[in-house]
Tab-separated table of C-alpha atoms and ligand atoms in Angstrom:
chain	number	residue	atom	x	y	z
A	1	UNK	CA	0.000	0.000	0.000
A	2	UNK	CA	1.599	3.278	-0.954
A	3	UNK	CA	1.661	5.916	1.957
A	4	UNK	CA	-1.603	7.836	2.318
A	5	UNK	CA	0.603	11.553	2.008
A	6	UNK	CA	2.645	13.425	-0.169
A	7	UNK	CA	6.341	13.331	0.600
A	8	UNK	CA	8.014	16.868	0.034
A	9	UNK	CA	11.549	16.820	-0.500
A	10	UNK	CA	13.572	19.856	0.392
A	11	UNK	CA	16.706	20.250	-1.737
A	12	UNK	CA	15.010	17.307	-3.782
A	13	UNK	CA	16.937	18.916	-6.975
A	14	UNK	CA	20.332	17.585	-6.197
A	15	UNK	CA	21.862	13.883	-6.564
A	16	UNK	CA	20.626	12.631	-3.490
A	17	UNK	CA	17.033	14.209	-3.270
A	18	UNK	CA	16.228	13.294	-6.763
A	19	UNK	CA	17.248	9.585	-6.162
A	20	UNK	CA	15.208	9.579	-3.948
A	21	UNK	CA	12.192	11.511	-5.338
A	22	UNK	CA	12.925	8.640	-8.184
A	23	UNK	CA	12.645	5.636	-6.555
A	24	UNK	CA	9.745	6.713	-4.587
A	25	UNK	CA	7.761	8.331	-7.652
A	26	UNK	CA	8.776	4.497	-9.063
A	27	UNK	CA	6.506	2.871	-6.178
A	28	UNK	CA	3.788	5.415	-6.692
A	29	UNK	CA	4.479	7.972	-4.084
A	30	UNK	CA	3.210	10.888	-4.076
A	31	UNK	CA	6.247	13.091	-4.038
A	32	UNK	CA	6.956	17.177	-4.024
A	33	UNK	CA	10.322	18.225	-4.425
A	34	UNK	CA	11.507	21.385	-2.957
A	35	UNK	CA	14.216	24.120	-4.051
A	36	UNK	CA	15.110	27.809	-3.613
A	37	UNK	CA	13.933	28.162	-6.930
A	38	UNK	CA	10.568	26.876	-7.942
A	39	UNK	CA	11.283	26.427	-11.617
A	40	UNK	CA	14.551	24.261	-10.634
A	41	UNK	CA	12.148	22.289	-8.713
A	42	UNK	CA	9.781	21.706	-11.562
A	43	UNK	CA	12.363	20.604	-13.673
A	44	UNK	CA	13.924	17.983	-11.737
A	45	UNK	CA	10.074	16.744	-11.343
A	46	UNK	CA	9.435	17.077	-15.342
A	47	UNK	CA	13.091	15.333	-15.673
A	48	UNK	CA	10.988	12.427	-12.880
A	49	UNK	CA	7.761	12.025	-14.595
A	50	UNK	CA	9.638	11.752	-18.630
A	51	UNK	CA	11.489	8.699	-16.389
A	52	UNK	CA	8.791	7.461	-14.991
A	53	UNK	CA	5.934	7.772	-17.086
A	54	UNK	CA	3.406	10.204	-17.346
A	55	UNK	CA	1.021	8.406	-14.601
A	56	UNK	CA	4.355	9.693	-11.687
A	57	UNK	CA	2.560	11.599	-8.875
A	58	UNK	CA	5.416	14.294	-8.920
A	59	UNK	CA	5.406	18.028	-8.385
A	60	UNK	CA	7.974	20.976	-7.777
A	61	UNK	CA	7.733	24.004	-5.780
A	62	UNK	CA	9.883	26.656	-3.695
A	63	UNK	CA	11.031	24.903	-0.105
A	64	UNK	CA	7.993	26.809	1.614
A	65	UNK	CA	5.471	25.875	-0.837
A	66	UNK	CA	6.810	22.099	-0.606
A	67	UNK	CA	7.444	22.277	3.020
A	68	UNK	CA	3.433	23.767	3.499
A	69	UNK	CA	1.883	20.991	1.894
A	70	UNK	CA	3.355	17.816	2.721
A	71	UNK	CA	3.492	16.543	6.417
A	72	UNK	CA	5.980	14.077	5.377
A	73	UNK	CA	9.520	16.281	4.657
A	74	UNK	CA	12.732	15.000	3.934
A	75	UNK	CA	15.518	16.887	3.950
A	76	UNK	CA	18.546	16.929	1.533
A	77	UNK	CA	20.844	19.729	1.682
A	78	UNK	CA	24.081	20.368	2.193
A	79	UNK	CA	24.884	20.833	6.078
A	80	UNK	CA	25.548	24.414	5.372
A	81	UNK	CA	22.350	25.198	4.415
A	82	UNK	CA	20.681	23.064	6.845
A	83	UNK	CA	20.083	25.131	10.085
A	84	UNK	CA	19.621	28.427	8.120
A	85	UNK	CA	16.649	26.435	5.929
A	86	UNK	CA	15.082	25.153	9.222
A	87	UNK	CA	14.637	28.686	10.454
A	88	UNK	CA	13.197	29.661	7.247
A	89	UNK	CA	10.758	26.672	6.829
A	90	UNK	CA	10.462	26.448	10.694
A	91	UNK	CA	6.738	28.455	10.528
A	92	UNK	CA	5.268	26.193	7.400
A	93	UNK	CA	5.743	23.114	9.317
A	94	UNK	CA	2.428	21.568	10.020
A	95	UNK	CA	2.032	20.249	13.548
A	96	UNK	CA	2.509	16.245	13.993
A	97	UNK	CA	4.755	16.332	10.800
A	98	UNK	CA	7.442	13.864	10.110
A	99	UNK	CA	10.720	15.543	9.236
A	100	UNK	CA	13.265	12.546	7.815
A	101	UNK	CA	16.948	13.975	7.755
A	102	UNK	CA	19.756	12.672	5.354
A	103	UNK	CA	22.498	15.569	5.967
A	104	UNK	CA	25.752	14.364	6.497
A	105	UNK	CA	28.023	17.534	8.259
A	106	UNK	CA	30.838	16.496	5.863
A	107	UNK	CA	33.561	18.304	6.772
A	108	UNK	CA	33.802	19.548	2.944
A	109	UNK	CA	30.855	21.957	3.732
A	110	UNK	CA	33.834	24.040	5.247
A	111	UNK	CA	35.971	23.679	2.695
A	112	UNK	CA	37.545	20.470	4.590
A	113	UNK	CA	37.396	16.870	3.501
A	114	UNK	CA	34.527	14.779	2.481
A	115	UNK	CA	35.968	11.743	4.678
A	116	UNK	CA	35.642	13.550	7.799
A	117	UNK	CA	32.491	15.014	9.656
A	118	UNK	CA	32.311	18.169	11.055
A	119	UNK	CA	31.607	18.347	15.231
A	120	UNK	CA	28.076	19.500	15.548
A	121	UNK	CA	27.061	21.039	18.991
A	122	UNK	CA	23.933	18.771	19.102
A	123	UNK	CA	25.635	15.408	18.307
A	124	UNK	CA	24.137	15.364	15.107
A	125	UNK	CA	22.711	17.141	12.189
A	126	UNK	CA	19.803	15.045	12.830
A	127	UNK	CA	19.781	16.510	16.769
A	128	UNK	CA	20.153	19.802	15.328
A	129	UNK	CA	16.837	19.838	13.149
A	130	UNK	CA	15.225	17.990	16.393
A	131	UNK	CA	16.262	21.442	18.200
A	132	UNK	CA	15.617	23.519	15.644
A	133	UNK	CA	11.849	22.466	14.688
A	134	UNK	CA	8.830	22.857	15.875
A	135	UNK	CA	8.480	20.616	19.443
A	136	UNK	CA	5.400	19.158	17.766
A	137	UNK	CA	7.302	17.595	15.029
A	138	UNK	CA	9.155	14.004	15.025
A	139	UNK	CA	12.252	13.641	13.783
A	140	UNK	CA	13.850	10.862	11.789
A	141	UNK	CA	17.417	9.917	10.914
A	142	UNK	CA	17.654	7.419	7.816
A	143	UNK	CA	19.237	7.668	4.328
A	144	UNK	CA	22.248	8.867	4.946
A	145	UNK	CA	24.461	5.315	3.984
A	146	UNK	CA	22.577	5.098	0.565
A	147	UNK	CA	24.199	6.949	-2.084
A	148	UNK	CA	22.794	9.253	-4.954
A	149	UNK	CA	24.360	7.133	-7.243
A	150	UNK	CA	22.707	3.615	-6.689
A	151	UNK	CA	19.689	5.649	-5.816
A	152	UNK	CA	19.520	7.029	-9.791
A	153	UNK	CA	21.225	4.189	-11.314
A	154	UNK	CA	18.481	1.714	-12.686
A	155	UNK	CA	17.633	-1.389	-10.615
A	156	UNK	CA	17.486	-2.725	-7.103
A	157	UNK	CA	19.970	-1.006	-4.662
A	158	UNK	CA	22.002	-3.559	-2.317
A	159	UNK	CA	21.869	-1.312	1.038
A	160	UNK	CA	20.131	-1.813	4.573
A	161	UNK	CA	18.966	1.675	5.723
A	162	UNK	CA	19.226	2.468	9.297
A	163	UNK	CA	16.117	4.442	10.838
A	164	UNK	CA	16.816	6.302	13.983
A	165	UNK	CA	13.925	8.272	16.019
A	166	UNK	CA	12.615	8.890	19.440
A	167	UNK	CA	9.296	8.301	18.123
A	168	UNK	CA	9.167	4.754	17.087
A	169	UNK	CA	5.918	5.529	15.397
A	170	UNK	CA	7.618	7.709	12.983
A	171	UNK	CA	10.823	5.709	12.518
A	172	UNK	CA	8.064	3.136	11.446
A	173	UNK	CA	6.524	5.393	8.627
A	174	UNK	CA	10.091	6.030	7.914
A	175	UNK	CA	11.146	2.382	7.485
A	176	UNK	CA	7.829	1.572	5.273
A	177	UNK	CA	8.482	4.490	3.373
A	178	UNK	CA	12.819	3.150	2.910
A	179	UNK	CA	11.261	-0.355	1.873
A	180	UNK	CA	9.697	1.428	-1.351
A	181	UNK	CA	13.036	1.421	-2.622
A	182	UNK	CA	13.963	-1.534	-4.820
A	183	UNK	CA	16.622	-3.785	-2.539
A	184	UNK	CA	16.404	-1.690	0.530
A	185	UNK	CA	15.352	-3.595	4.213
A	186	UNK	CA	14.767	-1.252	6.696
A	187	UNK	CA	15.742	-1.345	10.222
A	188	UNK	CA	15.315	0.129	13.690
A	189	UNK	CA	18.177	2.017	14.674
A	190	UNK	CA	17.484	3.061	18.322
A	191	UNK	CA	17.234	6.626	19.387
A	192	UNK	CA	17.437	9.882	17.711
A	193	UNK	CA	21.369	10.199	18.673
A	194	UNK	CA	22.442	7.239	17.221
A	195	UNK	CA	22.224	9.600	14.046
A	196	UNK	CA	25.763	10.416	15.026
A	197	UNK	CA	27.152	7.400	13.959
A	198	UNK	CA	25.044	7.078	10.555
A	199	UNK	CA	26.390	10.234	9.798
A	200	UNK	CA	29.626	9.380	10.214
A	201	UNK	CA	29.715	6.150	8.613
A	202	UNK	CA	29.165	8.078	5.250
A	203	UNK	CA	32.429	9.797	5.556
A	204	UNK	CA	33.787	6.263	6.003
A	205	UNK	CA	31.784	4.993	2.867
A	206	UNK	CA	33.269	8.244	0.731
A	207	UNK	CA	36.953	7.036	1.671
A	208	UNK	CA	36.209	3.702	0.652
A	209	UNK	CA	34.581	4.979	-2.785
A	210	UNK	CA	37.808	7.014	-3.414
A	211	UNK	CA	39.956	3.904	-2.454
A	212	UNK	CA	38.388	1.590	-4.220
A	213	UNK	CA	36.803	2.903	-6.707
A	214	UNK	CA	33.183	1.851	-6.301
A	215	UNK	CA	29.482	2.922	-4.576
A	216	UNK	CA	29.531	1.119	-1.413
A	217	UNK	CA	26.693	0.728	0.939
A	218	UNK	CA	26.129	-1.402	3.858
A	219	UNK	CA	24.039	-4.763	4.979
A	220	UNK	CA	23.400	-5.442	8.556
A	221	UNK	CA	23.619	-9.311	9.104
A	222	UNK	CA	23.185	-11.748	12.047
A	223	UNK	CA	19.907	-10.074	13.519
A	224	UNK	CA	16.773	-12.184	13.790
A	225	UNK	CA	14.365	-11.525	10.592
A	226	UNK	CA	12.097	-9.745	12.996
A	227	UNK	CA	14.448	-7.049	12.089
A	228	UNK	CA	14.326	-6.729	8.808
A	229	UNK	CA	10.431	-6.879	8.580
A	230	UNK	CA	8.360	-3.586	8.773
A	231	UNK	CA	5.247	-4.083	9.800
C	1	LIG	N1	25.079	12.595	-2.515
C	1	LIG	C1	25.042	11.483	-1.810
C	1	LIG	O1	25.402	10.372	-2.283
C	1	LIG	C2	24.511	11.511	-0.397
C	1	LIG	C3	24.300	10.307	0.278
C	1	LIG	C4	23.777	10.340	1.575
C	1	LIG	C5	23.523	11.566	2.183
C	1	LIG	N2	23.785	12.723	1.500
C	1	LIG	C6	23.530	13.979	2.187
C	1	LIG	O2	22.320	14.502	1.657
C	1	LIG	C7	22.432	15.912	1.518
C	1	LIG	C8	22.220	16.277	0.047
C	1	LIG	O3	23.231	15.699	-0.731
C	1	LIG	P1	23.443	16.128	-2.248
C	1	LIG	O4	24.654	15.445	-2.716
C	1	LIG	O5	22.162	15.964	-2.995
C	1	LIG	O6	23.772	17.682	-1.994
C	1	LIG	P2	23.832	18.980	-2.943
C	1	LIG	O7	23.688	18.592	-4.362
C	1	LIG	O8	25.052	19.723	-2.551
C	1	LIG	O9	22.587	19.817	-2.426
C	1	LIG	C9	21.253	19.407	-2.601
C	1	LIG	C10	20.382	20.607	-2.895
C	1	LIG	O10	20.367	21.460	-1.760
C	1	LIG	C11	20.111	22.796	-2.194
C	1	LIG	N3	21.051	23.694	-1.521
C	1	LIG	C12	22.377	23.844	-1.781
C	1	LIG	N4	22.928	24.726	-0.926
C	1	LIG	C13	21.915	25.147	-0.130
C	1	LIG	C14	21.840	26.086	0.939
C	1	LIG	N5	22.924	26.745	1.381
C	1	LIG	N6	20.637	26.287	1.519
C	1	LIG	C15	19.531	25.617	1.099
C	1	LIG	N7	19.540	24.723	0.092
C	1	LIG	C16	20.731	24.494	-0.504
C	1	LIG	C17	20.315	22.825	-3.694
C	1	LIG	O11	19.019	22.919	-4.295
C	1	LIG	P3	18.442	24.293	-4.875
C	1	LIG	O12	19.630	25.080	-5.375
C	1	LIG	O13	17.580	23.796	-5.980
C	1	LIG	O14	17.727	24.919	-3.747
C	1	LIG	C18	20.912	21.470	-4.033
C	1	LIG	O15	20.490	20.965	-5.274
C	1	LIG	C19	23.805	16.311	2.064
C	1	LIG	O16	23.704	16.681	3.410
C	1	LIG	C20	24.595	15.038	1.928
C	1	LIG	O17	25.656	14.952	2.865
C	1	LIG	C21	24.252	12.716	0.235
């Protein structure tokens, strides 16, 4: 069953949104994506639906717009946009919304290196959008080990995503919403500030991509199937 709400995307027009947008427009998701500019955003979603076919359930409008019409928000920006587009979107969040975060603080967002994460004051960019919301908003680490470029390369991906939320409810919609994408299982990932360590494994999956040459991901194994099923 596809889920009941449209899923906005904000900074859906770069590699990692618009994989994502994809896949989900793929399973018949409802998706918006966002952008500072609304015409960039309905580009990348024309660029979606000539992919998909013309039946994709895919939009594109300004951050605010997006952000205003979707209780379902994912963010995908670069860590130095991300606590200066909270603020700005922090009024057009609807209550009860679920706000799934994918920043990585790469240490390249301050001109350092894209193997290293930056110290954030929270623990987390996920902590830091859990600060810097609305209190009657739940908040939703995930994505951040699956790559733009399995995400827009054709086929199934071979990646476990890790969901991580104080509100298991939520991380639940999350993980549903993670097993739309071809290959993915989904699984529970504790608290909120375990983001810390999702986050930083993607500096370690960078390295490895630069050593070797490849898109890595990761697989969980050894844990009882109970799991890997959602619900
Ligand atoms: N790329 C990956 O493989 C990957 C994998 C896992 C996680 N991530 C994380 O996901 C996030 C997005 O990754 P990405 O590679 O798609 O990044 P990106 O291309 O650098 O940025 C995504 C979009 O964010 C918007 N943006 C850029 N600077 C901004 C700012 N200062 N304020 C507000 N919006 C801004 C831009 O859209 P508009 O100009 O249209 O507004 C851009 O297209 C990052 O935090 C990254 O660490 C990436």
């Amino acid at each position: 069953m596809n889920t009941p709400r449209p899923i906005a995307i904000l900074g859906g027009t770069g590699p990692e949104g618009f994989g994502l947008a994809l896949r989900w427009a793929q399973a018949g998701e409802t998706v918006i994506i966002g952008s500072r500019d609304a015409k960039r955003a309905q580009d990348a979603a024309q660029k979606i639906k000539q992919h998909v076919g013309p039946s994709a359930k895919i939009s594109g409008s300004e951050n605010i717009a997006a952000c205003s019409a979707a209780d379902l928000l994912v963010l995908t920006i670069p860590f130095e946009g991300h606590a200066a587009l909270l603020k700005q979107l922090k009024p057009a969040i609807r209550p009860g919304s679920i706000v799934i975060d994918a920043t990585v603080p790469l240490a390249a967002s301050v001109g350092g290196r894209a193997t290293r994460t930056l110290g954030v004051w929270q623990g987390s960019a996920a902590q830091q959008t859990a600060e810097l919301a609305p209190k009657d908003v739940s908040v939703v680490a995930a994505f951040q080990n699956l790559g733009a470029e399995l995400l827009n390369a054709d086929g199934s991906v071979d990646c476990d995503v890790i969901v991580c939320s104080d509100d298991p409810n939520a991380g639940q919609v999350v993980r549903s919403l993670a097993t739309k994408i071809l290959g993915v299982r989904a699984i529970d990932g504790g608290k909120l500030e375990n983001a810390r360590i999702l986050e930083q494994i993607t500096a370690l999956l960078i390295g490895l991509n630069i050593r070797h040459k490849g898109h890595s991901g990761i697989r969980i194994t050894g844990l009882p199937q109970a799991a890997y099923d959602v619900m």
